[in-house]
Amino acid sequence: MHTWDNGFRGKPGQGMSHTLSFGGATSFFRVPYQTDLTEVDVAVIGVPLDIATTNRSGARLGPRAIRTASLSLAWERPWPWQTDPMTALRVIDYGDCEPVDGDLLSVSHIEKHIAHIVNSGAAALVLGGDHFVAYPSLRAHAAAYGPISLIHFDAHTDTWPSSGNGINHGTMFHQAALEKIIEPASSTQIGIRTTNEDTMGFHIVSAADVHEMSGRDIARQIRERVGNSPVYITFDIDCLDPAFAPGTGTPVPGGLSTFQALNIIRELKGINLVGMDVVEVAPAYDHAEITALAAAQIAIELLCLYAESHTQRKKSR
Ligand code: MN
Ligand code: MN
């Protein structure tokens, strides 16, 4: 039987399967495209929006690039995890949330779209778009779970105060902290290598710290800080060094390797993960899919983390 084109014919929960990586419908890791959220554990959703960028735009093409790159990786349980997230979880590709004509940032529209997923009982894995998309996503998550602890991978703190009335992809966590939808006291920012005098109370593991510490020690600090609180992982791809992620709008040299970032994620098992995003992939500046592949790998390992953390938490109850 033909098994390819699982984007149309696959079933949620069927596990990673060998598919034709160079053809067919490009859903995320070849999970089925569907809008029915019944009994779904995780809905992957693209938000192709990049008008909140302050430097180079192009992240609107990120969701498509990540989906395409994911097909090269969609064939076996991700190493070194013990769980196939596509068997342990019923994962679907929920398609993209289109911005509204004339409402450039579409905050309430994106928030409602993600709230619909969260309220159905599924978790959302959001593919950006620029980092601003984390703001409506966090609003939707906070409405369901209360204030959220952030595990934030980035070269930038994104907690700069807005100079005008608007919010952009460098100020949305300042706004989110003011609105108390995130809890800086239980949150950590990893990979920071830009200056912002006001940390707003976030714990910061700078890029230099990551180069000197083990992934295990960093993860321990993060886990101790979040405790049992609801956690959202937001991964700005510019956390990685431009050598590992050239395809992004605001690159900063001196960052993490893909391995260093994955090595931290692999040590975070047991946290109360409720939502995730991978943002700021801008394929026009990419070479040989380096950035899109890194983003797809990070996204699938976030799903592994979600799968194993939930199994572990169920067991310990
Ligand atoms: Mn950044
Ligand atoms: Mn960012």
PDB file of C-alpha atoms and ligand atoms in Angstrom:
ATOM      1  CA  MET A   1       0.000   0.000   0.000  1.00  0.00           C
ATOM      2  CA  HIS A   2       1.190   3.510  -0.716  1.00  0.00           C
ATOM      3  CA  THR A   3       1.916   5.265   2.539  1.00  0.00           C
ATOM      4  CA  TRP A   4       3.065   8.569   1.155  1.00  0.00           C
ATOM      5  CA  ASP A   5       1.025  11.744   1.106  1.00  0.00           C
ATOM      6  CA  ASN A   6       0.118  11.262   4.729  1.00  0.00           C
ATOM      7  CA  GLY A   7      -0.709  14.972   4.687  1.00  0.00           C
ATOM      8  CA  PHE A   8      -4.016  13.755   3.213  1.00  0.00           C
ATOM      9  CA  ARG A   9      -4.242  10.118   4.253  1.00  0.00           C
ATOM     10  CA  GLY A  10      -2.327   9.820   7.502  1.00  0.00           C
ATOM     11  CA  LYS A  11      -3.943   9.261  10.891  1.00  0.00           C
ATOM     12  CA  PRO A  12      -3.076  11.156  14.075  1.00  0.00           C
ATOM     13  CA  GLY A  13      -1.103   8.870  16.376  1.00  0.00           C
ATOM     14  CA  GLN A  14       0.177   6.547  13.617  1.00  0.00           C
ATOM     15  CA  GLY A  15       3.801   7.306  14.467  1.00  0.00           C
ATOM     16  CA  MET A  16       6.700   8.543  12.381  1.00  0.00           C
ATOM     17  CA  SER A  17       6.577   6.851   9.014  1.00  0.00           C
ATOM     18  CA  HIS A  18       8.865   6.725   6.014  1.00  0.00           C
ATOM     19  CA  THR A  19       7.418   9.015   3.395  1.00  0.00           C
ATOM     20  CA  LEU A  20       8.464  10.484   0.091  1.00  0.00           C
ATOM     21  CA  SER A  21      10.539  13.411   1.321  1.00  0.00           C
ATOM     22  CA  PHE A  22      10.684  15.121  -2.075  1.00  0.00           C
ATOM     23  CA  GLY A  23       6.998  15.092  -3.041  1.00  0.00           C
ATOM     24  CA  GLY A  24       3.494  15.199  -1.710  1.00  0.00           C
ATOM     25  CA  ALA A  25       1.673  17.639   0.549  1.00  0.00           C
ATOM     26  CA  THR A  26       4.080  19.385   2.889  1.00  0.00           C
ATOM     27  CA  SER A  27       2.359  19.140   6.250  1.00  0.00           C
ATOM     28  CA  PHE A  28       4.548  19.302   9.378  1.00  0.00           C
ATOM     29  CA  PHE A  29       6.376  15.934   9.602  1.00  0.00           C
ATOM     30  CA  ARG A  30       3.664  14.514   7.334  1.00  0.00           C
ATOM     31  CA  VAL A  31       0.987  14.508  10.019  1.00  0.00           C
ATOM     32  CA  PRO A  32      -2.515  14.898   8.555  1.00  0.00           C
ATOM     33  CA  TYR A  33      -3.834  18.337   7.735  1.00  0.00           C
ATOM     34  CA  GLN A  34      -7.142  18.610   9.570  1.00  0.00           C
ATOM     35  CA  THR A  35      -9.267  21.150  11.395  1.00  0.00           C
ATOM     36  CA  ASP A  36     -11.187  18.645  13.568  1.00  0.00           C
ATOM     37  CA  LEU A  37      -9.662  18.939  17.040  1.00  0.00           C
ATOM     38  CA  THR A  38     -11.541  15.975  18.555  1.00  0.00           C
ATOM     39  CA  GLU A  39      -9.127  13.880  20.671  1.00  0.00           C
ATOM     40  CA  VAL A  40      -6.143  15.793  19.285  1.00  0.00           C
ATOM     41  CA  ASP A  41      -3.157  16.208  21.654  1.00  0.00           C
ATOM     42  CA  VAL A  42      -1.123  18.760  19.696  1.00  0.00           C
ATOM     43  CA  ALA A  43      -2.129  21.030  16.833  1.00  0.00           C
ATOM     44  CA  VAL A  44       0.700  22.527  14.793  1.00  0.00           C
ATOM     45  CA  ILE A  45      -0.249  25.926  13.448  1.00  0.00           C
ATOM     46  CA  GLY A  46       1.606  28.362  11.215  1.00  0.00           C
ATOM     47  CA  VAL A  47       1.323  32.108  11.705  1.00  0.00           C
ATOM     48  CA  PRO A  48       2.845  33.667   8.563  1.00  0.00           C
ATOM     49  CA  LEU A  49       3.172  37.230   9.851  1.00  0.00           C
ATOM     50  CA  ASP A  50       6.318  39.387   9.817  1.00  0.00           C
ATOM     51  CA  ILE A  51       5.291  43.019   9.979  1.00  0.00           C
ATOM     52  CA  ALA A  52       6.333  43.437  13.631  1.00  0.00           C
ATOM     53  CA  THR A  53      10.000  43.036  12.652  1.00  0.00           C
ATOM     54  CA  THR A  54      12.400  45.916  13.293  1.00  0.00           C
ATOM     55  CA  ASN A  55      15.114  44.764  10.875  1.00  0.00           C
ATOM     56  CA  ARG A  56      14.768  42.408   7.906  1.00  0.00           C
ATOM     57  CA  SER A  57      11.331  40.931   7.172  1.00  0.00           C
ATOM     58  CA  GLY A  58      10.713  37.524   5.597  1.00  0.00           C
ATOM     59  CA  ALA A  59       9.603  35.313   8.501  1.00  0.00           C
ATOM     60  CA  ARG A  60       6.141  35.105   6.925  1.00  0.00           C
ATOM     61  CA  LEU A  61       7.690  32.357   4.792  1.00  0.00           C
ATOM     62  CA  GLY A  62       8.906  30.534   7.915  1.00  0.00           C
ATOM     63  CA  PRO A  63       6.019  28.083   8.462  1.00  0.00           C
ATOM     64  CA  ARG A  64       6.226  26.821   4.874  1.00  0.00           C
ATOM     65  CA  ALA A  65      10.033  26.459   5.054  1.00  0.00           C
ATOM     66  CA  ILE A  66       9.887  24.584   8.374  1.00  0.00           C
ATOM     67  CA  ARG A  67       7.207  22.209   7.050  1.00  0.00           C
ATOM     68  CA  THR A  68       9.252  21.522   3.907  1.00  0.00           C
ATOM     69  CA  ALA A  69      12.475  20.940   5.864  1.00  0.00           C
ATOM     70  CA  SER A  70      10.615  18.659   8.291  1.00  0.00           C
ATOM     71  CA  LEU A  71       9.991  16.135   5.503  1.00  0.00           C
ATOM     72  CA  SER A  72      13.708  15.265   5.381  1.00  0.00           C
ATOM     73  CA  LEU A  73      13.554  14.384   9.077  1.00  0.00           C
ATOM     74  CA  ALA A  74      10.192  12.572   9.083  1.00  0.00           C
ATOM     75  CA  TRP A  75      11.225   8.958   9.023  1.00  0.00           C
ATOM     76  CA  GLU A  76      12.172   7.601  12.435  1.00  0.00           C
ATOM     77  CA  ARG A  77      11.891   8.248  16.179  1.00  0.00           C
ATOM     78  CA  PRO A  78      13.991  11.368  16.870  1.00  0.00           C
ATOM     79  CA  TRP A  79      17.349  10.545  18.424  1.00  0.00           C
ATOM     80  CA  PRO A  80      18.065  10.317  21.415  1.00  0.00           C
ATOM     81  CA  TRP A  81      14.483  10.255  22.731  1.00  0.00           C
ATOM     82  CA  GLN A  82      12.809   7.082  23.974  1.00  0.00           C
ATOM     83  CA  THR A  83       9.397   8.135  22.703  1.00  0.00           C
ATOM     84  CA  ASP A  84       8.068   8.566  19.168  1.00  0.00           C
ATOM     85  CA  PRO A  85       6.040  11.734  19.711  1.00  0.00           C
ATOM     86  CA  MET A  86       3.857  10.880  16.720  1.00  0.00           C
ATOM     87  CA  THR A  87       2.786   7.618  18.408  1.00  0.00           C
ATOM     88  CA  ALA A  88       2.531   8.912  21.979  1.00  0.00           C
ATOM     89  CA  LEU A  89       0.578  11.953  20.833  1.00  0.00           C
ATOM     90  CA  ARG A  90      -2.158  12.557  18.319  1.00  0.00           C
ATOM     91  CA  VAL A  91      -0.608  15.400  16.337  1.00  0.00           C
ATOM     92  CA  ILE A  92      -2.261  17.238  13.453  1.00  0.00           C
ATOM     93  CA  ASP A  93      -1.277  20.109  11.169  1.00  0.00           C
ATOM     94  CA  TYR A  94      -3.958  22.743  11.692  1.00  0.00           C
ATOM     95  CA  GLY A  95      -2.788  24.852   8.754  1.00  0.00           C
ATOM     96  CA  ASP A  96      -2.029  28.554   8.920  1.00  0.00           C
ATOM     97  CA  CYS A  97      -3.747  31.407  10.696  1.00  0.00           C
ATOM     98  CA  GLU A  98      -4.096  34.137   8.102  1.00  0.00           C
ATOM     99  CA  PRO A  99      -3.744  37.744   9.237  1.00  0.00           C
ATOM    100  CA  VAL A 100      -6.899  39.822   8.790  1.00  0.00           C
ATOM    101  CA  ASP A 101      -7.051  42.340   5.921  1.00  0.00           C
ATOM    102  CA  GLY A 102      -6.510  45.818   7.304  1.00  0.00           C
ATOM    103  CA  ASP A 103      -5.701  44.636  10.840  1.00  0.00           C
ATOM    104  CA  LEU A 104      -1.977  44.322  10.323  1.00  0.00           C
ATOM    105  CA  LEU A 105      -1.007  42.660  13.607  1.00  0.00           C
ATOM    106  CA  SER A 106      -4.299  40.737  13.934  1.00  0.00           C
ATOM    107  CA  VAL A 107      -3.689  40.223  17.682  1.00  0.00           C
ATOM    108  CA  SER A 108      -7.223  39.258  18.709  1.00  0.00           C
ATOM    109  CA  HIS A 109      -7.683  37.145  15.568  1.00  0.00           C
ATOM    110  CA  ILE A 110      -4.501  35.092  16.230  1.00  0.00           C
ATOM    111  CA  GLU A 111      -5.325  34.916  19.941  1.00  0.00           C
ATOM    112  CA  LYS A 112      -8.819  33.528  19.198  1.00  0.00           C
ATOM    113  CA  HIS A 113      -7.416  31.041  16.688  1.00  0.00           C
ATOM    114  CA  ILE A 114      -4.946  29.665  19.268  1.00  0.00           C
ATOM    115  CA  ALA A 115      -7.494  29.864  22.100  1.00  0.00           C
ATOM    116  CA  HIS A 116      -9.768  27.616  20.029  1.00  0.00           C
ATOM    117  CA  ILE A 117      -6.998  24.971  20.014  1.00  0.00           C
ATOM    118  CA  VAL A 118      -6.145  25.387  23.713  1.00  0.00           C
ATOM    119  CA  ASN A 119      -9.812  25.297  24.787  1.00  0.00           C
ATOM    120  CA  SER A 120     -10.332  22.067  22.832  1.00  0.00           C
ATOM    121  CA  GLY A 121      -7.817  20.427  25.189  1.00  0.00           C
ATOM    122  CA  ALA A 122      -4.993  20.244  22.628  1.00  0.00           C
ATOM    123  CA  ALA A 123      -1.636  21.977  22.965  1.00  0.00           C
ATOM    124  CA  ALA A 124      -0.497  24.373  20.260  1.00  0.00           C
ATOM    125  CA  LEU A 125       2.890  24.259  18.552  1.00  0.00           C
ATOM    126  CA  VAL A 126       3.116  27.588  16.753  1.00  0.00           C
ATOM    127  CA  LEU A 127       5.425  28.115  13.765  1.00  0.00           C
ATOM    128  CA  GLY A 128       6.219  31.800  13.141  1.00  0.00           C
ATOM    129  CA  GLY A 129       6.246  34.295  11.723  1.00  0.00           C
ATOM    130  CA  ASP A 130       8.234  36.913  13.601  1.00  0.00           C
ATOM    131  CA  HIS A 131       8.520  36.663  17.374  1.00  0.00           C
ATOM    132  CA  PHE A 132       5.564  38.973  17.899  1.00  0.00           C
ATOM    133  CA  VAL A 133       3.260  35.966  17.286  1.00  0.00           C
ATOM    134  CA  ALA A 134       4.246  34.728  20.771  1.00  0.00           C
ATOM    135  CA  TYR A 135       2.254  37.623  22.229  1.00  0.00           C
ATOM    136  CA  PRO A 136      -1.253  36.618  21.040  1.00  0.00           C
ATOM    137  CA  SER A 137      -0.280  32.998  21.720  1.00  0.00           C
ATOM    138  CA  LEU A 138       0.663  33.800  25.332  1.00  0.00           C
ATOM    139  CA  ARG A 139      -2.559  35.766  25.794  1.00  0.00           C
ATOM    140  CA  ALA A 140      -4.519  32.662  24.719  1.00  0.00           C
ATOM    141  CA  HIS A 141      -2.479  30.414  27.030  1.00  0.00           C
ATOM    142  CA  ALA A 142      -2.721  32.741  30.034  1.00  0.00           C
ATOM    143  CA  ALA A 143      -6.497  32.927  29.620  1.00  0.00           C
ATOM    144  CA  ALA A 144      -6.608  29.135  30.027  1.00  0.00           C
ATOM    145  CA  TYR A 145      -3.804  28.530  32.554  1.00  0.00           C
ATOM    146  CA  GLY A 146      -3.180  31.828  34.365  1.00  0.00           C
ATOM    147  CA  PRO A 147       0.232  33.547  34.349  1.00  0.00           C
ATOM    148  CA  ILE A 148       2.730  31.561  32.268  1.00  0.00           C
ATOM    149  CA  SER A 149       6.404  30.784  32.982  1.00  0.00           C
ATOM    150  CA  LEU A 150       8.490  31.422  29.912  1.00  0.00           C
ATOM    151  CA  ILE A 151      11.500  29.428  28.761  1.00  0.00           C
ATOM    152  CA  HIS A 152      12.773  31.812  26.141  1.00  0.00           C
ATOM    153  CA  PHE A 153      15.604  31.008  23.718  1.00  0.00           C
ATOM    154  CA  ASP A 154      16.808  34.167  21.965  1.00  0.00           C
ATOM    155  CA  ALA A 155      19.748  36.475  21.238  1.00  0.00           C
ATOM    156  CA  HIS A 156      17.467  39.285  22.427  1.00  0.00           C
ATOM    157  CA  THR A 157      15.464  39.773  25.619  1.00  0.00           C
ATOM    158  CA  ASP A 158      12.444  41.212  23.739  1.00  0.00           C
ATOM    159  CA  THR A 159      11.591  43.106  26.941  1.00  0.00           C
ATOM    160  CA  TRP A 160      12.469  46.567  25.655  1.00  0.00           C
ATOM    161  CA  PRO A 161       9.763  49.134  26.408  1.00  0.00           C
ATOM    162  CA  SER A 162       7.769  50.361  23.422  1.00  0.00           C
ATOM    163  CA  SER A 163       8.704  53.847  22.291  1.00  0.00           C
ATOM    164  CA  GLY A 164       5.207  54.516  20.935  1.00  0.00           C
ATOM    165  CA  ASN A 165       1.769  52.957  21.318  1.00  0.00           C
ATOM    166  CA  GLY A 166       2.520  49.840  19.283  1.00  0.00           C
ATOM    167  CA  ILE A 167       4.194  46.558  20.153  1.00  0.00           C
ATOM    168  CA  ASN A 168       6.846  44.920  17.990  1.00  0.00           C
ATOM    169  CA  HIS A 169       8.943  41.745  18.021  1.00  0.00           C
ATOM    170  CA  GLY A 170      11.383  43.277  20.521  1.00  0.00           C
ATOM    171  CA  THR A 171       8.891  44.684  23.020  1.00  0.00           C
ATOM    172  CA  MET A 172       6.114  42.086  23.342  1.00  0.00           C
ATOM    173  CA  PHE A 173       7.499  40.409  26.482  1.00  0.00           C
ATOM    174  CA  HIS A 174       7.710  43.811  28.206  1.00  0.00           C
ATOM    175  CA  GLN A 175       4.026  44.213  27.404  1.00  0.00           C
ATOM    176  CA  ALA A 176       3.231  40.603  28.408  1.00  0.00           C
ATOM    177  CA  ALA A 177       4.961  41.105  31.780  1.00  0.00           C
ATOM    178  CA  LEU A 178       3.039  44.363  32.368  1.00  0.00           C
ATOM    179  CA  GLU A 179      -0.206  42.515  31.585  1.00  0.00           C
ATOM    180  CA  LYS A 180       0.893  39.753  34.000  1.00  0.00           C
ATOM    181  CA  ILE A 181       0.251  37.040  31.410  1.00  0.00           C
ATOM    182  CA  ILE A 182       3.855  35.929  31.956  1.00  0.00           C
ATOM    183  CA  GLU A 183       5.690  35.574  35.262  1.00  0.00           C
ATOM    184  CA  PRO A 184       9.324  36.803  34.946  1.00  0.00           C
ATOM    185  CA  ALA A 185      10.183  35.514  38.447  1.00  0.00           C
ATOM    186  CA  SER A 186       9.753  31.903  37.269  1.00  0.00           C
ATOM    187  CA  SER A 187      11.054  32.452  33.725  1.00  0.00           C
ATOM    188  CA  THR A 188      14.471  32.072  32.086  1.00  0.00           C
ATOM    189  CA  GLN A 189      15.964  33.601  28.944  1.00  0.00           C
ATOM    190  CA  ILE A 190      18.731  31.593  27.264  1.00  0.00           C
ATOM    191  CA  GLY A 191      21.312  32.703  24.692  1.00  0.00           C
ATOM    192  CA  ILE A 192      21.042  36.457  25.343  1.00  0.00           C
ATOM    193  CA  ARG A 193      23.875  38.520  23.807  1.00  0.00           C
ATOM    194  CA  THR A 194      22.405  41.994  23.408  1.00  0.00           C
ATOM    195  CA  THR A 195      22.254  44.820  25.957  1.00  0.00           C
ATOM    196  CA  ASN A 196      19.114  45.590  27.902  1.00  0.00           C
ATOM    197  CA  GLU A 197      19.764  47.106  31.340  1.00  0.00           C
ATOM    198  CA  ASP A 198      16.289  46.256  32.660  1.00  0.00           C
ATOM    199  CA  THR A 199      15.878  42.454  32.882  1.00  0.00           C
ATOM    200  CA  MET A 200      12.351  42.837  34.340  1.00  0.00           C
ATOM    201  CA  GLY A 201      13.203  40.050  36.786  1.00  0.00           C
ATOM    202  CA  PHE A 202      13.888  37.319  34.225  1.00  0.00           C
ATOM    203  CA  HIS A 203      16.699  34.878  34.991  1.00  0.00           C
ATOM    204  CA  ILE A 204      19.209  35.220  32.159  1.00  0.00           C
ATOM    205  CA  VAL A 205      21.572  32.502  30.942  1.00  0.00           C
ATOM    206  CA  SER A 206      23.638  34.482  28.434  1.00  0.00           C
ATOM    207  CA  ALA A 207      25.220  32.989  25.307  1.00  0.00           C
ATOM    208  CA  ALA A 208      28.585  33.175  27.131  1.00  0.00           C
ATOM    209  CA  ASP A 209      27.094  31.240  30.080  1.00  0.00           C
ATOM    210  CA  VAL A 210      25.878  28.522  27.695  1.00  0.00           C
ATOM    211  CA  HIS A 211      29.406  28.151  26.305  1.00  0.00           C
ATOM    212  CA  GLU A 212      30.781  27.623  29.830  1.00  0.00           C
ATOM    213  CA  MET A 213      28.038  25.490  31.429  1.00  0.00           C
ATOM    214  CA  SER A 214      26.709  22.002  30.728  1.00  0.00           C
ATOM    215  CA  GLY A 215      23.245  21.616  29.236  1.00  0.00           C
ATOM    216  CA  ARG A 216      22.298  19.606  32.322  1.00  0.00           C
ATOM    217  CA  ASP A 217      23.235  22.417  34.723  1.00  0.00           C
ATOM    218  CA  ILE A 218      21.398  25.032  32.665  1.00  0.00           C
ATOM    219  CA  ALA A 219      18.297  22.827  32.492  1.00  0.00           C
ATOM    220  CA  ARG A 220      18.457  22.263  36.256  1.00  0.00           C
ATOM    221  CA  GLN A 221      18.415  26.030  36.860  1.00  0.00           C
ATOM    222  CA  ILE A 222      15.462  26.420  34.494  1.00  0.00           C
ATOM    223  CA  ARG A 223      13.500  23.524  36.026  1.00  0.00           C
ATOM    224  CA  GLU A 224      14.066  24.715  39.596  1.00  0.00           C
ATOM    225  CA  ARG A 225      12.807  28.125  38.621  1.00  0.00           C
ATOM    226  CA  VAL A 226       9.606  26.997  36.831  1.00  0.00           C
ATOM    227  CA  GLY A 227       8.678  24.347  39.407  1.00  0.00           C
ATOM    228  CA  ASN A 228       5.214  23.036  38.609  1.00  0.00           C
ATOM    229  CA  SER A 229       3.908  26.199  36.972  1.00  0.00           C
ATOM    230  CA  PRO A 230       2.506  26.114  33.420  1.00  0.00           C
ATOM    231  CA  VAL A 231       5.405  26.604  30.998  1.00  0.00           C
ATOM    232  CA  TYR A 232       5.532  27.953  27.474  1.00  0.00           C
ATOM    233  CA  ILE A 233       8.738  27.451  25.460  1.00  0.00           C
ATOM    234  CA  THR A 234       9.359  30.161  22.901  1.00  0.00           C
ATOM    235  CA  PHE A 235      12.279  29.545  20.557  1.00  0.00           C
ATOM    236  CA  ASP A 236      13.542  32.501  18.499  1.00  0.00           C
ATOM    237  CA  ILE A 237      15.841  30.859  15.934  1.00  0.00           C
ATOM    238  CA  ASP A 238      18.315  33.773  16.269  1.00  0.00           C
ATOM    239  CA  CYS A 239      19.287  32.237  19.633  1.00  0.00           C
ATOM    240  CA  LEU A 240      21.474  30.067  17.403  1.00  0.00           C
ATOM    241  CA  ASP A 241      24.675  31.545  16.003  1.00  0.00           C
ATOM    242  CA  PRO A 242      24.334  32.826  12.407  1.00  0.00           C
ATOM    243  CA  ALA A 243      26.609  29.903  11.438  1.00  0.00           C
ATOM    244  CA  PHE A 244      23.750  27.586  12.483  1.00  0.00           C
ATOM    245  CA  ALA A 245      20.821  29.862  11.602  1.00  0.00           C
ATOM    246  CA  PRO A 246      21.713  32.439   8.942  1.00  0.00           C
ATOM    247  CA  GLY A 247      18.104  32.622   7.718  1.00  0.00           C
ATOM    248  CA  THR A 248      16.658  35.064  10.194  1.00  0.00           C
ATOM    249  CA  GLY A 249      15.848  38.755  10.307  1.00  0.00           C
ATOM    250  CA  THR A 250      17.965  39.910  13.241  1.00  0.00           C
ATOM    251  CA  PRO A 251      21.083  37.709  13.427  1.00  0.00           C
ATOM    252  CA  VAL A 252      23.672  38.289  16.172  1.00  0.00           C
ATOM    253  CA  PRO A 253      27.079  36.556  16.040  1.00  0.00           C
ATOM    254  CA  GLY A 254      28.379  34.644  19.048  1.00  0.00           C
ATOM    255  CA  GLY A 255      25.379  32.422  19.686  1.00  0.00           C
ATOM    256  CA  LEU A 256      24.521  28.811  20.454  1.00  0.00           C
ATOM    257  CA  SER A 257      25.169  25.839  18.231  1.00  0.00           C
ATOM    258  CA  THR A 258      22.120  23.781  17.277  1.00  0.00           C
ATOM    259  CA  PHE A 259      23.491  21.004  19.492  1.00  0.00           C
ATOM    260  CA  GLN A 260      23.819  23.263  22.542  1.00  0.00           C
ATOM    261  CA  ALA A 261      20.183  24.337  22.245  1.00  0.00           C
ATOM    262  CA  LEU A 262      18.917  20.775  21.706  1.00  0.00           C
ATOM    263  CA  ASN A 263      21.061  19.556  24.589  1.00  0.00           C
ATOM    264  CA  ILE A 264      19.267  21.943  26.964  1.00  0.00           C
ATOM    265  CA  ILE A 265      15.817  20.964  25.629  1.00  0.00           C
ATOM    266  CA  ARG A 266      16.680  17.260  26.126  1.00  0.00           C
ATOM    267  CA  GLU A 267      17.336  17.899  29.822  1.00  0.00           C
ATOM    268  CA  LEU A 268      14.040  19.680  30.521  1.00  0.00           C
ATOM    269  CA  LYS A 269      11.931  16.519  30.981  1.00  0.00           C
ATOM    270  CA  GLY A 270       9.274  16.738  33.651  1.00  0.00           C
ATOM    271  CA  ILE A 271       8.269  20.399  33.284  1.00  0.00           C
ATOM    272  CA  ASN A 272       4.605  21.295  32.985  1.00  0.00           C
ATOM    273  CA  LEU A 273       4.838  22.267  29.312  1.00  0.00           C
ATOM    274  CA  VAL A 274       1.557  23.705  27.991  1.00  0.00           C
ATOM    275  CA  GLY A 275       2.543  25.419  24.733  1.00  0.00           C
ATOM    276  CA  MET A 276       5.424  26.114  22.369  1.00  0.00           C
ATOM    277  CA  ASP A 277       6.575  28.102  19.391  1.00  0.00           C
ATOM    278  CA  VAL A 278       9.501  28.281  16.957  1.00  0.00           C
ATOM    279  CA  VAL A 279       9.781  31.674  15.295  1.00  0.00           C
ATOM    280  CA  GLU A 280      11.850  34.080  13.161  1.00  0.00           C
ATOM    281  CA  VAL A 281      12.855  31.666  10.377  1.00  0.00           C
ATOM    282  CA  ALA A 282      13.293  33.863   7.271  1.00  0.00           C
ATOM    283  CA  PRO A 283      14.151  31.526   4.365  1.00  0.00           C
ATOM    284  CA  ALA A 284      15.252  34.288   1.958  1.00  0.00           C
ATOM    285  CA  TYR A 285      18.502  34.671   3.954  1.00  0.00           C
ATOM    286  CA  ASP A 286      18.974  30.933   4.461  1.00  0.00           C
ATOM    287  CA  HIS A 287      21.519  28.692   2.750  1.00  0.00           C
ATOM    288  CA  ALA A 288      21.038  24.977   2.068  1.00  0.00           C
ATOM    289  CA  GLU A 289      18.024  24.961   4.457  1.00  0.00           C
ATOM    290  CA  ILE A 290      20.407  25.236   7.452  1.00  0.00           C
ATOM    291  CA  THR A 291      17.980  27.386   9.427  1.00  0.00           C
ATOM    292  CA  ALA A 292      14.755  25.643   8.412  1.00  0.00           C
ATOM    293  CA  LEU A 293      16.252  22.236   9.251  1.00  0.00           C
ATOM    294  CA  ALA A 294      17.394  23.487  12.659  1.00  0.00           C
ATOM    295  CA  ALA A 295      13.911  24.880  13.296  1.00  0.00           C
ATOM    296  CA  ALA A 296      12.228  21.622  12.238  1.00  0.00           C
ATOM    297  CA  GLN A 297      14.578  19.612  14.486  1.00  0.00           C
ATOM    298  CA  ILE A 298      13.930  21.938  17.438  1.00  0.00           C
ATOM    299  CA  ALA A 299      10.183  21.746  16.811  1.00  0.00           C
ATOM    300  CA  ILE A 300      10.103  17.933  16.729  1.00  0.00           C
ATOM    301  CA  GLU A 301      12.249  17.711  19.874  1.00  0.00           C
ATOM    302  CA  LEU A 302       9.862  20.112  21.618  1.00  0.00           C
ATOM    303  CA  LEU A 303       7.145  17.588  20.738  1.00  0.00           C
ATOM    304  CA  CYS A 304       9.336  14.805  22.188  1.00  0.00           C
ATOM    305  CA  LEU A 305       9.756  16.875  25.348  1.00  0.00           C
ATOM    306  CA  TYR A 306       6.008  17.446  25.476  1.00  0.00           C
ATOM    307  CA  ALA A 307       5.300  13.717  25.012  1.00  0.00           C
ATOM    308  CA  GLU A 308       7.807  12.532  27.629  1.00  0.00           C
ATOM    309  CA  SER A 309       6.978  15.238  30.165  1.00  0.00           C
ATOM    310  CA  HIS A 310       3.310  14.396  30.017  1.00  0.00           C
ATOM    311  CA  THR A 311       3.902  10.656  30.370  1.00  0.00           C
ATOM    312  CA  GLN A 312       6.233  11.301  33.310  1.00  0.00           C
ATOM    313  CA  ARG A 313       3.723  13.614  34.989  1.00  0.00           C
ATOM    314  CA  LYS A 314       0.876  11.143  34.503  1.00  0.00           C
ATOM    315  CA  LYS A 315       2.991   8.412  36.132  1.00  0.00           C
ATOM    316  CA  SER A 316       3.898  10.584  39.112  1.00  0.00           C
ATOM    317  CA  ARG A 317       0.274  11.483  39.857  1.00  0.00           C
TER     318      ARG A 317
HETATM  319 MN    MN B   1      15.926  37.476  18.563  1.00  0.00          MN
HETATM  320 MN    MN B   2      12.894  37.286  19.775  1.00  0.00          MN
END
